[in-house]
C-alpha atoms as an extended CHARMM CRD file, in Angstrom:
* protein
*
       116  EXT
         1         1  UNK       CA            109.4920000000      107.0620000000      107.2660000000  PROA      1               0.0000000000
         2         2  UNK       CA            109.2350000000      103.4620000000      108.0270000000  PROA      2               0.0000000000
         3         3  UNK       CA            108.7310000000      104.3860000000      111.8940000000  PROA      3               0.0000000000
         4         4  UNK       CA            105.7680000000      106.8420000000      111.6750000000  PROA      4               0.0000000000
         5         5  UNK       CA            104.1640000000      104.3010000000      109.9650000000  PROA      5               0.0000000000
         6         6  UNK       CA            104.4000000000      101.3830000000      112.7200000000  PROA      6               0.0000000000
         7         7  UNK       CA            103.1400000000      104.5320000000      114.7780000000  PROA      7               0.0000000000
         8         8  UNK       CA            100.0920000000      104.8450000000      111.9950000000  PROA      8               0.0000000000
         9         9  UNK       CA             99.5770000000      101.5340000000      112.6170000000  PROA      9               0.0000000000
        10        10  UNK       CA             99.4180000000      101.2100000000      116.0060000000  PROA      10              0.0000000000
        11        11  UNK       CA             97.2820000000      103.9630000000      116.5570000000  PROA      11              0.0000000000
        12        12  UNK       CA             94.4990000000      103.5800000000      114.6840000000  PROA      12              0.0000000000
        13        13  UNK       CA             94.3290000000       99.5510000000      115.3800000000  PROA      13              0.0000000000
        14        14  UNK       CA             93.8150000000      100.9890000000      118.9000000000  PROA      14              0.0000000000
        15        15  UNK       CA             91.2070000000      102.7590000000      118.2450000000  PROA      15              0.0000000000
        16        16  UNK       CA             89.6790000000      100.6450000000      115.9290000000  PROA      16              0.0000000000
        17        17  UNK       CA             90.1180000000       97.8410000000      118.2790000000  PROA      17              0.0000000000
        18        18  UNK       CA             88.4030000000      100.1450000000      121.2660000000  PROA      18              0.0000000000
        19        19  UNK       CA             85.3690000000      100.7800000000      119.4960000000  PROA      19              0.0000000000
        20        20  UNK       CA             84.4170000000       97.5410000000      118.2070000000  PROA      20              0.0000000000
        21        21  UNK       CA             85.0620000000       96.5690000000      122.0810000000  PROA      21              0.0000000000
        22        22  UNK       CA             82.2990000000       99.5510000000      122.4850000000  PROA      22              0.0000000000
        23        23  UNK       CA             80.0250000000       99.4140000000      120.1900000000  PROA      23              0.0000000000
        24        24  UNK       CA             79.8540000000       95.1090000000      121.3920000000  PROA      24              0.0000000000
        25        25  UNK       CA             79.4230000000       96.3860000000      125.2740000000  PROA      25              0.0000000000
        26        26  UNK       CA             77.7630000000       99.4430000000      124.3750000000  PROA      26              0.0000000000
        27        27  UNK       CA             74.2850000000       98.0800000000      123.6700000000  PROA      27              0.0000000000
        28        28  UNK       CA             74.3740000000       95.6360000000      127.1470000000  PROA      28              0.0000000000
        29        29  UNK       CA             75.3870000000       98.1210000000      129.3570000000  PROA      29              0.0000000000
        30        30  UNK       CA             73.1580000000      100.7750000000      128.2550000000  PROA      30              0.0000000000
        31        31  UNK       CA             74.2220000000      104.5130000000      130.3300000000  PROA      31              0.0000000000
        32        32  UNK       CA             75.4370000000      105.8010000000      132.6730000000  PROA      32              0.0000000000
        33        33  UNK       CA             77.7910000000      102.9050000000      133.7350000000  PROA      33              0.0000000000
        34        34  UNK       CA             77.7330000000      100.7820000000      136.8250000000  PROA      34              0.0000000000
        35        35  UNK       CA             80.5100000000       98.9280000000      136.3800000000  PROA      35              0.0000000000
        36        36  UNK       CA             79.8230000000       97.5510000000      139.8940000000  PROA      36              0.0000000000
        37        37  UNK       CA             76.6460000000       95.9170000000      138.9040000000  PROA      37              0.0000000000
        38        38  UNK       CA             77.9810000000       94.7610000000      135.7330000000  PROA      38              0.0000000000
        39        39  UNK       CA             78.5950000000       91.2720000000      135.0180000000  PROA      39              0.0000000000
        40        40  UNK       CA             82.4650000000       90.7130000000      134.8010000000  PROA      40              0.0000000000
        41        41  UNK       CA             84.0740000000       90.2890000000      131.5060000000  PROA      41              0.0000000000
        42        42  UNK       CA             81.5560000000       92.6930000000      130.0670000000  PROA      42              0.0000000000
        43        43  UNK       CA             82.8270000000       95.0670000000      132.4310000000  PROA      43              0.0000000000
        44        44  UNK       CA             86.8960000000       93.6870000000      131.3550000000  PROA      44              0.0000000000
        45        45  UNK       CA             85.7570000000       94.5470000000      127.8580000000  PROA      45              0.0000000000
        46        46  UNK       CA             85.4530000000       98.0770000000      128.4280000000  PROA      46              0.0000000000
        47        47  UNK       CA             88.4440000000       98.9910000000      130.4900000000  PROA      47              0.0000000000
        48        48  UNK       CA             89.7240000000       96.6140000000      127.7410000000  PROA      48              0.0000000000
        49        49  UNK       CA             88.3700000000       99.0490000000      125.0990000000  PROA      49              0.0000000000
        50        50  UNK       CA             89.4810000000      101.9360000000      127.8750000000  PROA      50              0.0000000000
        51        51  UNK       CA             93.5560000000      100.8540000000      128.3930000000  PROA      51              0.0000000000
        52        52  UNK       CA             92.7080000000      100.8380000000      124.0160000000  PROA      52              0.0000000000
        53        53  UNK       CA             92.2130000000      104.4470000000      123.8070000000  PROA      53              0.0000000000
        54        54  UNK       CA             94.1920000000      105.5740000000      126.0140000000  PROA      54              0.0000000000
        55        55  UNK       CA             96.8080000000      103.9200000000      124.9910000000  PROA      55              0.0000000000
        56        56  UNK       CA             96.0830000000      105.3730000000      121.1790000000  PROA      56              0.0000000000
        57        57  UNK       CA             96.1080000000      108.8730000000      122.6340000000  PROA      57              0.0000000000
        58        58  UNK       CA             99.8640000000      107.6180000000      123.5790000000  PROA      58              0.0000000000
        59        59  UNK       CA            100.2720000000      106.9560000000      119.9220000000  PROA      59              0.0000000000
        60        60  UNK       CA             98.0070000000      110.1480000000      118.8020000000  PROA      60              0.0000000000
        61        61  UNK       CA            100.2860000000      113.2740000000      121.0370000000  PROA      61              0.0000000000
        62        62  UNK       CA            103.3630000000      111.1460000000      120.1370000000  PROA      62              0.0000000000
        63        63  UNK       CA            102.4900000000      111.4220000000      116.3890000000  PROA      63              0.0000000000
        64        64  UNK       CA            101.6740000000      114.7200000000      116.7150000000  PROA      64              0.0000000000
        65        65  UNK       CA            105.3540000000      115.5990000000      118.4360000000  PROA      65              0.0000000000
        66        66  UNK       CA            107.0480000000      114.3490000000      115.0870000000  PROA      66              0.0000000000
        67        67  UNK       CA            104.8530000000      115.0070000000      112.4390000000  PROA      67              0.0000000000
        68        68  UNK       CA            103.2580000000      118.0380000000      110.9840000000  PROA      68              0.0000000000
        69        69  UNK       CA             98.9410000000      117.8510000000      111.7550000000  PROA      69              0.0000000000
        70        70  UNK       CA             98.4360000000      118.4180000000      108.2800000000  PROA      70              0.0000000000
        71        71  UNK       CA             99.1590000000      115.1240000000      107.4630000000  PROA      71              0.0000000000
        72        72  UNK       CA             98.9540000000      113.3690000000      110.2000000000  PROA      72              0.0000000000
        73        73  UNK       CA             96.1310000000      113.9840000000      110.8960000000  PROA      73              0.0000000000
        74        74  UNK       CA             94.3980000000      112.8210000000      107.4860000000  PROA      74              0.0000000000
        75        75  UNK       CA             96.2150000000      109.7890000000      107.6840000000  PROA      75              0.0000000000
        76        76  UNK       CA             94.9610000000      108.4570000000      111.1440000000  PROA      76              0.0000000000
        77        77  UNK       CA             91.8270000000      108.9940000000      110.8270000000  PROA      77              0.0000000000
        78        78  UNK       CA             91.4530000000      107.6570000000      106.8440000000  PROA      78              0.0000000000
        79        79  UNK       CA             93.6410000000      104.5730000000      108.3330000000  PROA      79              0.0000000000
        80        80  UNK       CA             91.0900000000      104.5300000000      111.8960000000  PROA      80              0.0000000000
        81        81  UNK       CA             88.3970000000      105.1180000000      109.3240000000  PROA      81              0.0000000000
        82        82  UNK       CA             89.6460000000      102.2880000000      107.4850000000  PROA      82              0.0000000000
        83        83  UNK       CA             90.6690000000       99.3260000000      110.0360000000  PROA      83              0.0000000000
        84        84  UNK       CA             87.3580000000      100.5390000000      111.9550000000  PROA      84              0.0000000000
        85        85  UNK       CA             85.1300000000       99.4400000000      109.0240000000  PROA      85              0.0000000000
        86        86  UNK       CA             87.1550000000       95.5700000000      108.3250000000  PROA      86              0.0000000000
        87        87  UNK       CA             86.4630000000       95.0120000000      112.2610000000  PROA      87              0.0000000000
        88        88  UNK       CA             83.1160000000       96.1840000000      111.3190000000  PROA      88              0.0000000000
        89        89  UNK       CA             82.2030000000       94.3990000000      109.0680000000  PROA      89              0.0000000000
        90        90  UNK       CA             84.1050000000       90.0820000000      110.6310000000  PROA      90              0.0000000000
        91        91  UNK       CA             83.3260000000       91.0450000000      113.9210000000  PROA      91              0.0000000000
        92        92  UNK       CA             79.8920000000       92.3080000000      113.6350000000  PROA      92              0.0000000000
        93        93  UNK       CA             78.5950000000       91.1660000000      110.4120000000  PROA      93              0.0000000000
        94        94  UNK       CA             78.0200000000       94.2090000000      108.9720000000  PROA      94              0.0000000000
        95        95  UNK       CA             77.6200000000       95.0490000000      105.0620000000  PROA      95              0.0000000000
        96        96  UNK       CA             80.0780000000       96.1110000000      102.6530000000  PROA      96              0.0000000000
        97        97  UNK       CA             78.5200000000       97.6910000000      100.4080000000  PROA      97              0.0000000000
        98        98  UNK       CA             80.5070000000       99.2170000000       96.5400000000  PROA      98              0.0000000000
        99        99  UNK       CA             79.5930000000      102.2340000000       98.2280000000  PROA      99              0.0000000000
       100       100  UNK       CA             81.4260000000      101.5380000000      101.2900000000  PROA      100             0.0000000000
       101       101  UNK       CA             83.8960000000       99.5100000000       98.8450000000  PROA      101             0.0000000000
       102       102  UNK       CA             84.7150000000      102.8260000000       96.9380000000  PROA      102             0.0000000000
       103       103  UNK       CA             85.2040000000      104.9580000000      100.3490000000  PROA      103             0.0000000000
       104       104  UNK       CA             87.5830000000      102.8820000000      101.7360000000  PROA      104             0.0000000000
       105       105  UNK       CA             89.7300000000      102.8280000000       98.2820000000  PROA      105             0.0000000000
       106       106  UNK       CA             89.3400000000      106.1360000000       97.8760000000  PROA      106             0.0000000000
       107       107  UNK       CA             90.8260000000      106.4650000000      101.4700000000  PROA      107             0.0000000000
       108       108  UNK       CA             93.1390000000      104.3540000000      100.7400000000  PROA      108             0.0000000000
       109       109  UNK       CA             95.3640000000      106.4160000000       97.8560000000  PROA      109             0.0000000000
       110       110  UNK       CA             94.6870000000      109.6160000000      100.3000000000  PROA      110             0.0000000000
       111       111  UNK       CA             96.3680000000      108.0380000000      102.7620000000  PROA      111             0.0000000000
       112       112  UNK       CA             99.1760000000      107.0610000000      100.1950000000  PROA      112             0.0000000000
       113       113  UNK       CA             99.5270000000      110.1540000000       98.7260000000  PROA      113             0.0000000000
       114       114  UNK       CA            100.1300000000      112.2230000000      101.7690000000  PROA      114             0.0000000000
       115       115  UNK       CA            102.5680000000      109.6950000000      103.2140000000  PROA      115             0.0000000000
       116       116  UNK       CA            104.9240000000      110.6500000000       99.9990000000  PROA      116             0.0000000000
């Protein structure tokens, strides 16, 4: 069970970090992205985010090979929502409202019960 928790955590942290990195660069890069004319630092951040998504996909496939989808999906999505919310509040100065806090607590308890 502890190995599954590590896998869920790795997936969620990789995915949530990629989301935050993409959020910080997407407004500056525009769409479609032409990395050859972008500031090298932004291109590196964007490519790092893409690499994290690829790594999180690998973790997801590994999780699915070992766990029922009805357990794995809600746990991974819930943990990713929690992680991305915490990271957005910490690094993007997004606000933490009472509704967000209640939602995060409900997600936490849902993940806790599903993992039992």
